[in-house]
Amino acid sequence: MRVRCLPQKYLMKKSGRCKVKNIAGKLVWQLQSLFCRVASSWRIHHFRLREGRLHQRSEFGFRTVFNVPIRSGGCGRLLVGSENSFGYVSAPRLGAGEVMLQPREKDAVIRIGNNNQFSNNISIIAASEVVLGNGCLVGDQVSIYDCDFHEVDPVNRTRSVGPVLPVVIGNNVWLGSRVMVLKGVSIGDNTVVGAMSLVTKSLPANCVAAGVPAKVVRYIE
């Protein structure tokens, strides 16, 4: 069986085309990266102009980026650490994938650590305090609330936010898609919460939890 060798000239042309494609691909990636950085800086600047004056204090750490719009509307403190990423263009999203970080009351505070990755349509609302550690993964449409927003008593239902208890989420926690975390909950380090779970009670460290309400399924060794 004879093996046909391609002419050297053809191979050189093909190699040249591959190099051009690689250079073009790198250029496109660099332009996209530049656009994302500029868009993120604009979103943070626009947020500060539009809503920052309402807050007691708002901080965004070094290399924290917003790939989707950010909204607040609160009047408390918003403290975001370094190298956090909000929004993921390729993930499922509703509308523009807007992220809401709302320290609602004057004395409320939302504290977010470093190196966390948030997907789209995240909602974190604090009447008192919500704390999230470092290195966490937060799926799309996750909601974290430290209050009930209304009283159960029909007489006072529209007059109060109801019971308020701080929420504390540890380091390296993974919250799956559409997880809801309610008031008074603490979640230990390295814990994974399955998609669409409702977390009403605290979860220990190093476990996998899921369900409505969320319960420990197994421990991570």
CSV table of N, CA and C in Angstrom, one decimal, residues 15 32 42 44 57 70 86 95 98 106 119 122 153 155 187 198 208:
chain,number,residue,atom,x,y,z
A,15,SER,N,0.0,25.3,7.6
A,15,SER,CA,0.5,25.7,8.8
A,15,SER,C,0.4,27.2,9.0
A,32,GLN,N,-12.6,40.6,23.7
A,32,GLN,CA,-13.7,40.3,24.6
A,32,GLN,C,-13.4,40.5,26.0
A,42,TRP,N,-17.8,50.1,34.2
A,42,TRP,CA,-18.9,51.0,34.0
A,42,TRP,C,-20.1,50.7,34.9
A,44,ILE,N,-20.0,49.2,37.9
A,44,ILE,CA,-19.7,49.6,39.2
A,44,ILE,C,-19.8,51.1,39.4
A,57,ARG,N,-22.3,52.9,53.3
A,57,ARG,CA,-20.9,52.6,52.8
A,57,ARG,C,-21.0,51.5,51.8
A,70,ILE,N,-25.9,45.3,38.1
A,70,ILE,CA,-26.0,45.2,39.6
A,70,ILE,C,-27.1,46.2,40.1
A,86,PHE,N,-19.4,38.3,39.3
A,86,PHE,CA,-20.8,38.2,39.4
A,86,PHE,C,-21.4,38.1,37.9
A,95,GLY,N,-33.8,37.6,31.6
A,95,GLY,CA,-33.5,39.0,31.2
A,95,GLY,C,-32.0,39.2,31.1
A,98,GLU,N,-29.6,40.2,36.0
A,98,GLU,CA,-29.3,41.2,37.0
A,98,GLU,C,-29.1,40.6,38.4
A,106,LYS,N,-31.0,50.7,57.4
A,106,LYS,CA,-29.9,51.6,57.6
A,106,LYS,C,-28.7,50.9,58.3
A,119,SER,N,-23.3,33.1,39.7
A,119,SER,CA,-24.0,33.0,38.4
A,119,SER,C,-24.9,34.2,38.2
A,122,ILE,N,-28.8,36.5,40.9
A,122,ILE,CA,-28.6,36.3,42.3
A,122,ILE,C,-29.4,37.3,43.1
A,153,ASP,N,-48.8,37.4,61.5
A,153,ASP,CA,-50.0,38.0,62.1
A,153,ASP,C,-50.6,39.0,61.0
A,155,VAL,N,-52.7,41.3,61.2
A,155,VAL,CA,-52.9,42.7,61.7
A,155,VAL,C,-51.6,43.5,61.4
A,187,ILE,N,-24.1,28.0,57.3
A,187,ILE,CA,-23.6,26.8,56.5
A,187,ILE,C,-22.1,26.7,56.6
A,198,LEU,N,-34.3,24.2,49.8
A,198,LEU,CA,-34.8,25.2,50.7
A,198,LEU,C,-34.1,25.1,52.1
A,208,VAL,N,-23.0,17.2,52.1
A,208,VAL,CA,-23.8,17.4,51.0
A,208,VAL,C,-25.3,17.4,51.5
